[in-house]
Amino acid sequence: MSDDKPHILLVEDEMHLARGICFNLEQEGYLVSHVESGEEALDKVKVERFDLIILDVMLPGINGFEVCRKVRELDSRVPVLMLTARSDERDRVTGLAEGADDYLIKPFNLKEFLLRVSGMLRRSAWYRPEPIEEGYHFGDNEVYLLSYRAKTRQGEIDLTDLEVRMLSLFFQREGEAIPRATILETVWGYATDAETRTLDNFIVRLRKYFEPEPSRPMFFQTVRGVGYRFSRK
Ligand code: CA
């Protein structure tokens, strides 16, 4: 792009909602591209780079989950915010399992929506990985934060931007119990009590990548009433 405005791709088939979202994002100074289907979204992602993708789950052709999975194959790092139906908890879990970084339940509050967007776009210097080229070892895993890659028992994986942020935080504060609010604020750019499931589901994802037994975690430990602790053992 010719300027430094963050470029957002909005995938939403409900026109009146899409118009409102575009208007508000542009008011905030973002550059927005809007498409109405997952197929069009994938065509865009193949030829352009986006700073954030806002993805509705219910779309006319392939659904948002499938779009998310395919986006991850094309561009593993871009943050993905999913828009899900109100009452379906499974939708949120599925979205996060398919590689989304956060979700918002429709209908959402505009202020909350803009807060999420700005949080996910925020690039502050301190969470950036330390220049450790040789990789970070724990268990059978080796993580390369600078190149967004990891070697695990399951093979090599590409990491998303939010996964790298979270791993950076854990590695920098190894052995410490990190409060939920701190993790949310550092990784997602906001802290709120209302959306704690996002964090838990994200931890589930990391455990699936890195733990020999995800149901009995040794590296990414739950600290009851506080948050999570990373330990190399
Ligand atoms: Ca829809």
Short mmCIF file of N, CA, C and O in Angstrom, two decimals, residues 86-209:
data_model
loop_
_atom_site.label_atom_id
_atom_site.label_comp_id
_atom_site.label_asym_id
_atom_site.label_seq_id
_atom_site.Cartn_x
_atom_site.Cartn_y
_atom_site.Cartn_z
N ARG A 86 -24.76 -15.54 18.39
CA ARG A 86 -24.86 -15.33 19.82
C ARG A 86 -24.73 -16.57 20.68
O ARG A 86 -23.88 -16.67 21.53
N SER A 87 -25.58 -17.56 20.43
CA SER A 87 -25.72 -18.60 21.45
C SER A 87 -24.82 -19.82 21.23
O SER A 87 -24.89 -20.76 21.97
N ASP A 88 -23.99 -19.76 20.21
CA ASP A 88 -23.26 -20.99 19.91
C ASP A 88 -21.83 -21.01 20.43
O ASP A 88 -20.90 -20.56 19.78
N GLU A 89 -21.67 -21.56 21.62
CA GLU A 89 -20.34 -21.68 22.23
C GLU A 89 -19.41 -22.53 21.35
O GLU A 89 -18.23 -22.26 21.22
N ARG A 90 -19.98 -23.56 20.72
CA ARG A 90 -19.17 -24.44 19.88
C ARG A 90 -18.52 -23.67 18.74
O ARG A 90 -17.39 -23.96 18.35
N ASP A 91 -19.25 -22.69 18.20
CA ASP A 91 -18.71 -21.87 17.11
C ASP A 91 -17.41 -21.20 17.52
O ASP A 91 -16.47 -21.12 16.74
N ARG A 92 -17.40 -20.70 18.74
CA ARG A 92 -16.21 -19.96 19.19
C ARG A 92 -15.04 -20.91 19.35
O ARG A 92 -13.92 -20.61 18.97
N VAL A 93 -15.32 -22.07 19.93
CA VAL A 93 -14.26 -23.04 20.13
C VAL A 93 -13.74 -23.52 18.78
O VAL A 93 -12.53 -23.60 18.56
N THR A 94 -14.65 -23.81 17.84
CA THR A 94 -14.25 -24.25 16.51
C THR A 94 -13.40 -23.19 15.83
O THR A 94 -12.36 -23.49 15.25
N GLY A 95 -13.84 -21.95 15.91
CA GLY A 95 -13.12 -20.84 15.26
C GLY A 95 -11.69 -20.75 15.77
O GLY A 95 -10.74 -20.62 15.00
N LEU A 96 -11.52 -20.85 17.08
CA LEU A 96 -10.18 -20.74 17.66
C LEU A 96 -9.34 -21.96 17.29
O LEU A 96 -8.15 -21.86 17.07
N ALA A 97 -10.01 -23.12 17.18
CA ALA A 97 -9.28 -24.33 16.78
C ALA A 97 -8.82 -24.24 15.33
O ALA A 97 -7.79 -24.80 14.96
N GLU A 98 -9.58 -23.55 14.50
CA GLU A 98 -9.22 -23.41 13.08
C GLU A 98 -8.19 -22.32 12.84
O GLU A 98 -7.84 -22.04 11.70
N GLY A 99 -7.77 -21.67 13.91
CA GLY A 99 -6.71 -20.69 13.74
C GLY A 99 -7.12 -19.24 13.90
O GLY A 99 -6.31 -18.34 13.70
N ALA A 100 -8.39 -18.98 14.28
CA ALA A 100 -8.78 -17.59 14.56
C ALA A 100 -8.08 -17.14 15.84
O ALA A 100 -7.68 -17.97 16.67
N ASP A 101 -7.90 -15.84 16.00
CA ASP A 101 -7.20 -15.34 17.17
C ASP A 101 -8.14 -14.77 18.22
O ASP A 101 -7.79 -14.63 19.37
N ASP A 102 -9.33 -14.43 17.79
CA ASP A 102 -10.32 -13.91 18.73
C ASP A 102 -11.68 -13.97 18.06
O ASP A 102 -11.77 -14.18 16.85
N TYR A 103 -12.74 -13.81 18.86
CA TYR A 103 -14.06 -13.79 18.27
C TYR A 103 -14.89 -12.72 18.95
O TYR A 103 -14.57 -12.29 20.06
N LEU A 104 -15.94 -12.30 18.28
CA LEU A 104 -16.88 -11.34 18.83
C LEU A 104 -18.27 -11.86 18.51
O LEU A 104 -18.51 -12.36 17.41
N ILE A 105 -19.16 -11.77 19.50
CA ILE A 105 -20.49 -12.32 19.31
C ILE A 105 -21.42 -11.25 18.76
O ILE A 105 -21.48 -10.12 19.25
N LYS A 106 -22.17 -11.62 17.71
CA LYS A 106 -23.15 -10.71 17.10
C LYS A 106 -24.44 -10.74 17.90
O LYS A 106 -24.84 -11.82 18.34
N PRO A 107 -25.16 -9.66 18.05
CA PRO A 107 -24.75 -8.31 17.65
C PRO A 107 -23.78 -7.74 18.68
O PRO A 107 -23.95 -7.96 19.87
N PHE A 108 -22.78 -7.03 18.22
CA PHE A 108 -21.78 -6.52 19.15
C PHE A 108 -21.88 -5.01 19.31
O PHE A 108 -22.47 -4.32 18.49
N ASN A 109 -21.28 -4.57 20.37
CA ASN A 109 -21.23 -3.16 20.69
C ASN A 109 -20.09 -2.54 19.88
O ASN A 109 -19.00 -3.09 19.80
N LEU A 110 -20.36 -1.40 19.25
CA LEU A 110 -19.38 -0.77 18.35
C LEU A 110 -18.08 -0.44 19.06
O LEU A 110 -16.99 -0.68 18.54
N LYS A 111 -18.21 0.08 20.28
CA LYS A 111 -17.01 0.48 21.02
C LYS A 111 -16.13 -0.74 21.32
O LYS A 111 -14.91 -0.69 21.18
N GLU A 112 -16.79 -1.81 21.73
CA GLU A 112 -16.08 -3.06 22.02
C GLU A 112 -15.38 -3.59 20.76
O GLU A 112 -14.24 -4.02 20.79
N PHE A 113 -16.11 -3.52 19.65
CA PHE A 113 -15.57 -3.97 18.38
C PHE A 113 -14.30 -3.18 18.00
O PHE A 113 -13.27 -3.77 17.67
N LEU A 114 -14.38 -1.86 18.10
CA LEU A 114 -13.23 -1.03 17.73
C LEU A 114 -12.05 -1.24 18.67
O LEU A 114 -10.89 -1.19 18.26
N LEU A 115 -12.36 -1.53 19.93
CA LEU A 115 -11.32 -1.82 20.92
C LEU A 115 -10.57 -3.10 20.54
O LEU A 115 -9.34 -3.16 20.59
N ARG A 116 -11.33 -4.11 20.13
CA ARG A 116 -10.70 -5.37 19.71
C ARG A 116 -9.81 -5.15 18.50
O ARG A 116 -8.69 -5.65 18.44
N VAL A 117 -10.35 -4.41 17.54
CA VAL A 117 -9.61 -4.18 16.30
C VAL A 117 -8.30 -3.44 16.60
O VAL A 117 -7.22 -3.87 16.17
N SER A 118 -8.38 -2.37 17.38
CA SER A 118 -7.16 -1.61 17.64
C SER A 118 -6.19 -2.45 18.46
O SER A 118 -4.98 -2.39 18.26
N GLY A 119 -6.72 -3.26 19.37
CA GLY A 119 -5.85 -4.14 20.16
C GLY A 119 -5.12 -5.13 19.29
O GLY A 119 -3.92 -5.33 19.43
N MET A 120 -5.86 -5.75 18.36
CA MET A 120 -5.24 -6.76 17.51
C MET A 120 -4.25 -6.17 16.53
O MET A 120 -3.35 -6.84 16.04
N LEU A 121 -4.41 -4.88 16.22
CA LEU A 121 -3.49 -4.23 15.28
C LEU A 121 -2.27 -3.61 15.97
O LEU A 121 -1.31 -3.26 15.32
N ARG A 122 -2.37 -3.48 17.29
CA ARG A 122 -1.32 -2.78 18.00
C ARG A 122 0.02 -3.49 17.86
O ARG A 122 0.13 -4.70 17.99
N ARG A 123 1.01 -2.73 17.55
CA ARG A 123 2.35 -3.28 17.45
C ARG A 123 3.26 -2.52 18.40
O ARG A 123 3.78 -1.47 18.06
N SER A 124 3.43 -3.03 19.58
CA SER A 124 4.35 -2.35 20.49
C SER A 124 5.66 -3.13 20.48
O SER A 124 5.70 -4.31 20.19
N ALA A 125 6.73 -2.42 20.77
CA ALA A 125 8.06 -3.01 20.61
C ALA A 125 8.35 -4.12 21.62
O ALA A 125 9.03 -5.08 21.31
N TRP A 126 7.82 -4.01 22.81
CA TRP A 126 8.37 -4.86 23.87
C TRP A 126 8.03 -6.33 23.77
O TRP A 126 8.78 -7.18 24.22
N TYR A 127 6.90 -6.67 23.16
CA TYR A 127 6.57 -8.09 23.07
C TYR A 127 7.33 -8.79 21.95
O TYR A 127 7.29 -9.99 21.81
N ARG A 128 8.01 -7.98 21.14
CA ARG A 128 8.76 -8.56 20.03
C ARG A 128 9.80 -9.54 20.54
O ARG A 128 10.45 -9.30 21.54
N PRO A 129 9.96 -10.63 19.84
CA PRO A 129 10.91 -11.64 20.30
C PRO A 129 12.32 -11.10 20.44
O PRO A 129 12.75 -10.25 19.67
N GLU A 130 13.01 -11.58 21.43
CA GLU A 130 14.43 -11.28 21.57
C GLU A 130 15.14 -11.94 20.39
O GLU A 130 14.71 -12.99 19.93
N PRO A 131 16.21 -11.35 19.92
CA PRO A 131 16.89 -11.97 18.77
C PRO A 131 17.67 -13.23 19.15
O PRO A 131 18.88 -13.24 19.22
N ILE A 132 16.95 -14.28 19.42
CA ILE A 132 17.59 -15.56 19.71
C ILE A 132 17.45 -16.41 18.46
O ILE A 132 16.39 -16.93 18.16
N GLU A 133 18.52 -16.53 17.70
CA GLU A 133 18.43 -17.21 16.41
C GLU A 133 18.40 -18.72 16.53
O GLU A 133 17.89 -19.41 15.67
N GLU A 134 18.97 -19.22 17.61
CA GLU A 134 19.15 -20.67 17.67
C GLU A 134 17.89 -21.45 18.05
O GLU A 134 17.89 -22.67 18.05
N GLY A 135 16.83 -20.72 18.36
CA GLY A 135 15.59 -21.43 18.71
C GLY A 135 15.49 -21.64 20.21
O GLY A 135 16.48 -21.66 20.93
N TYR A 136 14.27 -21.74 20.67
CA TYR A 136 14.00 -21.87 22.09
C TYR A 136 13.50 -23.30 22.34
O TYR A 136 12.50 -23.71 21.77
N HIS A 137 14.24 -24.04 23.18
CA HIS A 137 13.92 -25.45 23.40
C HIS A 137 13.07 -25.68 24.63
O HIS A 137 13.34 -25.09 25.67
N PHE A 138 12.10 -26.54 24.55
CA PHE A 138 11.49 -27.14 25.74
C PHE A 138 10.87 -28.46 25.32
O PHE A 138 10.24 -28.56 24.28
N GLY A 139 11.12 -29.48 26.13
CA GLY A 139 10.66 -30.82 25.76
C GLY A 139 11.22 -31.20 24.41
O GLY A 139 12.41 -31.00 24.13
N ASP A 140 10.37 -31.71 23.53
CA ASP A 140 10.80 -32.07 22.18
C ASP A 140 10.58 -30.92 21.20
O ASP A 140 10.62 -31.12 19.99
N ASN A 141 10.29 -29.74 21.74
CA ASN A 141 9.93 -28.61 20.88
C ASN A 141 11.08 -27.64 20.71
O ASN A 141 11.89 -27.44 21.61
N GLU A 142 11.09 -27.01 19.55
CA GLU A 142 12.02 -25.93 19.29
C GLU A 142 11.22 -24.82 18.63
O GLU A 142 10.57 -25.05 17.61
N VAL A 143 11.28 -23.61 19.21
CA VAL A 143 10.46 -22.52 18.70
C VAL A 143 11.37 -21.41 18.17
O VAL A 143 12.30 -20.98 18.85
N TYR A 144 11.08 -20.97 16.94
CA TYR A 144 11.83 -19.88 16.31
C TYR A 144 10.91 -18.68 16.20
O TYR A 144 10.11 -18.59 15.26
N LEU A 145 11.01 -17.79 17.19
CA LEU A 145 10.07 -16.67 17.24
C LEU A 145 10.25 -15.70 16.08
O LEU A 145 9.29 -15.13 15.59
N LEU A 146 11.50 -15.51 15.65
CA LEU A 146 11.75 -14.53 14.60
C LEU A 146 11.23 -14.98 13.25
O LEU A 146 10.81 -14.18 12.44
N SER A 147 11.24 -16.28 13.02
CA SER A 147 10.75 -16.76 11.73
C SER A 147 9.35 -17.36 11.84
O SER A 147 8.83 -17.91 10.87
N TYR A 148 8.73 -17.26 13.02
CA TYR A 148 7.34 -17.71 13.20
C TYR A 148 7.17 -19.20 12.91
O TYR A 148 6.18 -19.62 12.31
N ARG A 149 8.19 -19.98 13.32
CA ARG A 149 8.08 -21.41 13.07
C ARG A 149 8.41 -22.20 14.32
O ARG A 149 9.08 -21.70 15.23
N ALA A 150 7.92 -23.42 14.37
CA ALA A 150 8.26 -24.29 15.48
C ALA A 150 8.39 -25.71 14.99
O ALA A 150 7.72 -26.13 14.05
N LYS A 151 9.29 -26.45 15.64
CA LYS A 151 9.38 -27.89 15.39
C LYS A 151 8.79 -28.58 16.61
O LYS A 151 9.21 -28.31 17.73
N THR A 152 7.84 -29.45 16.36
CA THR A 152 7.21 -30.17 17.46
C THR A 152 7.22 -31.66 17.11
O THR A 152 7.68 -32.05 16.04
N ARG A 153 6.69 -32.47 18.03
CA ARG A 153 6.57 -33.91 17.75
C ARG A 153 5.77 -34.17 16.49
O ARG A 153 5.96 -35.17 15.81
N GLN A 154 4.82 -33.27 16.21
CA GLN A 154 3.95 -33.46 15.06
C GLN A 154 4.56 -32.94 13.76
O GLN A 154 3.95 -33.02 12.70
N GLY A 155 5.74 -32.38 13.86
CA GLY A 155 6.38 -31.84 12.66
C GLY A 155 6.54 -30.33 12.77
O GLY A 155 6.39 -29.76 13.85
N GLU A 156 6.84 -29.70 11.63
CA GLU A 156 7.02 -28.25 11.65
C GLU A 156 5.70 -27.53 11.53
O GLU A 156 4.84 -27.94 10.75
N ILE A 157 5.53 -26.47 12.29
CA ILE A 157 4.30 -25.69 12.18
C ILE A 157 4.63 -24.21 12.01
O ILE A 157 5.69 -23.74 12.43
N ASP A 158 3.71 -23.51 11.35
CA ASP A 158 3.81 -22.06 11.24
C ASP A 158 3.03 -21.45 12.38
O ASP A 158 1.94 -21.91 12.71
N LEU A 159 3.58 -20.41 12.97
CA LEU A 159 2.90 -19.76 14.10
C LEU A 159 2.22 -18.47 13.64
O LEU A 159 2.71 -17.81 12.72
N THR A 160 1.11 -18.15 14.27
CA THR A 160 0.43 -16.88 13.97
C THR A 160 1.08 -15.76 14.77
O THR A 160 1.83 -16.00 15.73
N ASP A 161 0.75 -14.54 14.39
CA ASP A 161 1.26 -13.38 15.10
C ASP A 161 0.89 -13.43 16.59
O ASP A 161 1.72 -13.17 17.45
N LEU A 162 -0.35 -13.78 16.89
CA LEU A 162 -0.77 -13.83 18.29
C LEU A 162 -0.11 -14.98 19.06
O LEU A 162 0.19 -14.84 20.24
N GLU A 163 0.12 -16.07 18.38
CA GLU A 163 0.83 -17.19 19.03
C GLU A 163 2.26 -16.77 19.39
O GLU A 163 2.75 -17.08 20.48
N VAL A 164 2.91 -16.03 18.47
CA VAL A 164 4.27 -15.56 18.74
C VAL A 164 4.28 -14.56 19.90
O VAL A 164 5.13 -14.61 20.78
N ARG A 165 3.27 -13.69 19.93
CA ARG A 165 3.18 -12.74 21.05
C ARG A 165 3.04 -13.48 22.38
O ARG A 165 3.67 -13.15 23.37
N MET A 166 2.18 -14.50 22.37
CA MET A 166 1.94 -15.21 23.62
C MET A 166 3.18 -16.02 24.04
O MET A 166 3.56 -16.00 25.21
N LEU A 167 3.81 -16.67 23.10
CA LEU A 167 5.01 -17.44 23.42
C LEU A 167 6.12 -16.51 23.91
O LEU A 167 6.85 -16.84 24.84
N SER A 168 6.24 -15.33 23.28
CA SER A 168 7.26 -14.37 23.73
C SER A 168 7.05 -13.99 25.18
O SER A 168 7.99 -13.95 25.97
N LEU A 169 5.80 -13.73 25.51
CA LEU A 169 5.47 -13.36 26.89
C LEU A 169 5.83 -14.49 27.85
O LEU A 169 6.47 -14.26 28.88
N PHE A 170 5.43 -15.70 27.51
CA PHE A 170 5.73 -16.85 28.37
C PHE A 170 7.23 -17.08 28.51
O PHE A 170 7.72 -17.35 29.60
N PHE A 171 7.96 -16.99 27.41
CA PHE A 171 9.40 -17.25 27.47
C PHE A 171 10.12 -16.17 28.29
O PHE A 171 11.04 -16.45 29.03
N GLN A 172 9.67 -14.93 28.11
CA GLN A 172 10.31 -13.82 28.84
C GLN A 172 10.04 -13.92 30.34
O GLN A 172 10.81 -13.44 31.15
N ARG A 173 8.91 -14.52 30.70
CA ARG A 173 8.55 -14.58 32.12
C ARG A 173 8.42 -16.02 32.58
O ARG A 173 7.51 -16.36 33.33
N GLU A 174 9.33 -16.83 32.11
CA GLU A 174 9.32 -18.25 32.44
C GLU A 174 9.30 -18.49 33.95
O GLU A 174 10.03 -17.84 34.69
N GLY A 175 8.42 -19.37 34.36
CA GLY A 175 8.34 -19.72 35.77
C GLY A 175 7.41 -18.84 36.58
O GLY A 175 7.07 -19.16 37.72
N GLU A 176 6.98 -17.73 36.00
CA GLU A 176 6.08 -16.82 36.74
C GLU A 176 4.62 -17.15 36.47
O GLU A 176 4.27 -17.50 35.35
N ALA A 177 3.79 -17.00 37.48
CA ALA A 177 2.34 -17.08 37.26
C ALA A 177 1.90 -15.75 36.67
O ALA A 177 2.02 -14.71 37.32
N ILE A 178 1.45 -15.77 35.43
CA ILE A 178 1.06 -14.52 34.76
C ILE A 178 -0.45 -14.37 34.83
O ILE A 178 -1.19 -15.24 34.38
N PRO A 179 -0.93 -13.26 35.40
CA PRO A 179 -2.38 -13.06 35.52
C PRO A 179 -3.08 -13.01 34.15
O PRO A 179 -2.49 -12.55 33.17
N ARG A 180 -4.30 -13.50 34.13
CA ARG A 180 -5.09 -13.52 32.89
C ARG A 180 -5.14 -12.14 32.23
O ARG A 180 -4.99 -12.02 31.03
N ALA A 181 -5.39 -11.12 33.07
CA ALA A 181 -5.54 -9.76 32.52
C ALA A 181 -4.26 -9.32 31.82
O ALA A 181 -4.30 -8.66 30.78
N THR A 182 -3.12 -9.69 32.39
CA THR A 182 -1.84 -9.33 31.78
C THR A 182 -1.68 -10.00 30.43
O THR A 182 -1.23 -9.38 29.46
N ILE A 183 -2.06 -11.27 30.37
CA ILE A 183 -1.93 -12.00 29.10
C ILE A 183 -2.85 -11.40 28.04
O ILE A 183 -2.44 -11.13 26.91
N LEU A 184 -4.10 -11.15 28.43
CA LEU A 184 -5.06 -10.58 27.47
C LEU A 184 -4.57 -9.23 26.96
O LEU A 184 -4.62 -8.94 25.77
N GLU A 185 -4.08 -8.41 27.87
CA GLU A 185 -3.64 -7.08 27.50
C GLU A 185 -2.40 -7.13 26.60
O GLU A 185 -2.29 -6.39 25.63
N THR A 186 -1.49 -8.03 26.91
CA THR A 186 -0.25 -8.12 26.15
C THR A 186 -0.47 -8.74 24.77
O THR A 186 0.06 -8.27 23.77
N VAL A 187 -1.25 -9.81 24.75
CA VAL A 187 -1.39 -10.57 23.50
C VAL A 187 -2.49 -9.99 22.61
O VAL A 187 -2.30 -9.81 21.41
N TRP A 188 -3.66 -9.71 23.21
CA TRP A 188 -4.78 -9.23 22.40
C TRP A 188 -4.95 -7.71 22.43
O TRP A 188 -5.74 -7.17 21.69
N GLY A 189 -4.25 -7.06 23.35
CA GLY A 189 -4.34 -5.61 23.40
C GLY A 189 -5.51 -5.08 24.19
O GLY A 189 -5.81 -3.89 24.13
N TYR A 190 -6.20 -5.92 24.91
CA TYR A 190 -7.26 -5.44 25.79
C TYR A 190 -7.37 -6.37 26.98
O TYR A 190 -6.93 -7.51 26.93
N ALA A 191 -7.95 -5.88 28.04
CA ALA A 191 -8.21 -6.73 29.20
C ALA A 191 -9.65 -6.54 29.61
O ALA A 191 -10.10 -5.44 29.87
N THR A 192 -10.40 -7.62 29.62
CA THR A 192 -11.78 -7.55 30.07
C THR A 192 -12.16 -8.88 30.69
O THR A 192 -11.68 -9.92 30.27
N ASP A 193 -13.00 -8.83 31.68
CA ASP A 193 -13.43 -10.06 32.35
C ASP A 193 -14.41 -10.85 31.50
O ASP A 193 -14.61 -12.02 31.70
N ALA A 194 -15.01 -10.17 30.52
CA ALA A 194 -16.10 -10.78 29.78
C ALA A 194 -15.65 -11.87 28.81
O ALA A 194 -16.40 -12.77 28.49
N GLU A 195 -14.41 -11.80 28.37
CA GLU A 195 -13.99 -12.69 27.29
C GLU A 195 -12.89 -13.66 27.67
O GLU A 195 -11.94 -13.87 26.94
N THR A 196 -13.03 -14.23 28.83
CA THR A 196 -11.95 -15.08 29.32
C THR A 196 -11.82 -16.38 28.53
O THR A 196 -10.77 -16.99 28.52
N ARG A 197 -12.88 -16.82 27.85
CA ARG A 197 -12.83 -18.08 27.11
C ARG A 197 -11.83 -18.04 25.95
O ARG A 197 -11.27 -19.04 25.58
N THR A 198 -11.66 -16.87 25.38
CA THR A 198 -10.70 -16.73 24.29
C THR A 198 -9.32 -17.20 24.74
O THR A 198 -8.67 -18.00 24.07
N LEU A 199 -8.92 -16.73 25.89
CA LEU A 199 -7.61 -17.08 26.42
C LEU A 199 -7.51 -18.59 26.67
O LEU A 199 -6.54 -19.24 26.28
N ASP A 200 -8.53 -19.15 27.32
CA ASP A 200 -8.49 -20.58 27.64
C ASP A 200 -8.41 -21.43 26.37
O ASP A 200 -7.67 -22.41 26.31
N ASN A 201 -9.17 -21.05 25.36
CA ASN A 201 -9.16 -21.82 24.11
C ASN A 201 -7.83 -21.69 23.37
O ASN A 201 -7.39 -22.60 22.69
N PHE A 202 -7.22 -20.54 23.54
CA PHE A 202 -5.92 -20.32 22.93
C PHE A 202 -4.86 -21.20 23.59
O PHE A 202 -3.98 -21.75 22.93
N ILE A 203 -4.96 -21.31 24.91
CA ILE A 203 -4.03 -22.17 25.65
C ILE A 203 -4.22 -23.63 25.22
O ILE A 203 -3.25 -24.38 25.06
N VAL A 204 -5.47 -24.03 25.00
CA VAL A 204 -5.76 -25.38 24.50
C VAL A 204 -4.99 -25.63 23.20
O VAL A 204 -4.41 -26.68 22.98
N ARG A 205 -4.99 -24.62 22.34
CA ARG A 205 -4.29 -24.73 21.06
C ARG A 205 -2.78 -24.91 21.26
O ARG A 205 -2.16 -25.77 20.64
N LEU A 206 -2.19 -24.10 22.15
CA LEU A 206 -0.75 -24.23 22.40
C LEU A 206 -0.41 -25.59 22.99
O LEU A 206 0.60 -26.20 22.65
N ARG A 207 -1.28 -26.08 23.87
CA ARG A 207 -1.03 -27.40 24.47
C ARG A 207 -1.07 -28.49 23.41
O ARG A 207 -0.29 -29.43 23.45
N LYS A 208 -1.99 -28.35 22.46
CA LYS A 208 -2.07 -29.35 21.38
C LYS A 208 -0.80 -29.36 20.54
O LYS A 208 -0.34 -30.40 20.09
N TYR A 209 -0.22 -28.19 20.34
CA TYR A 209 1.02 -28.12 19.57
C TYR A 209 2.19 -28.74 20.35
O TYR A 209 2.98 -29.47 19.79
#
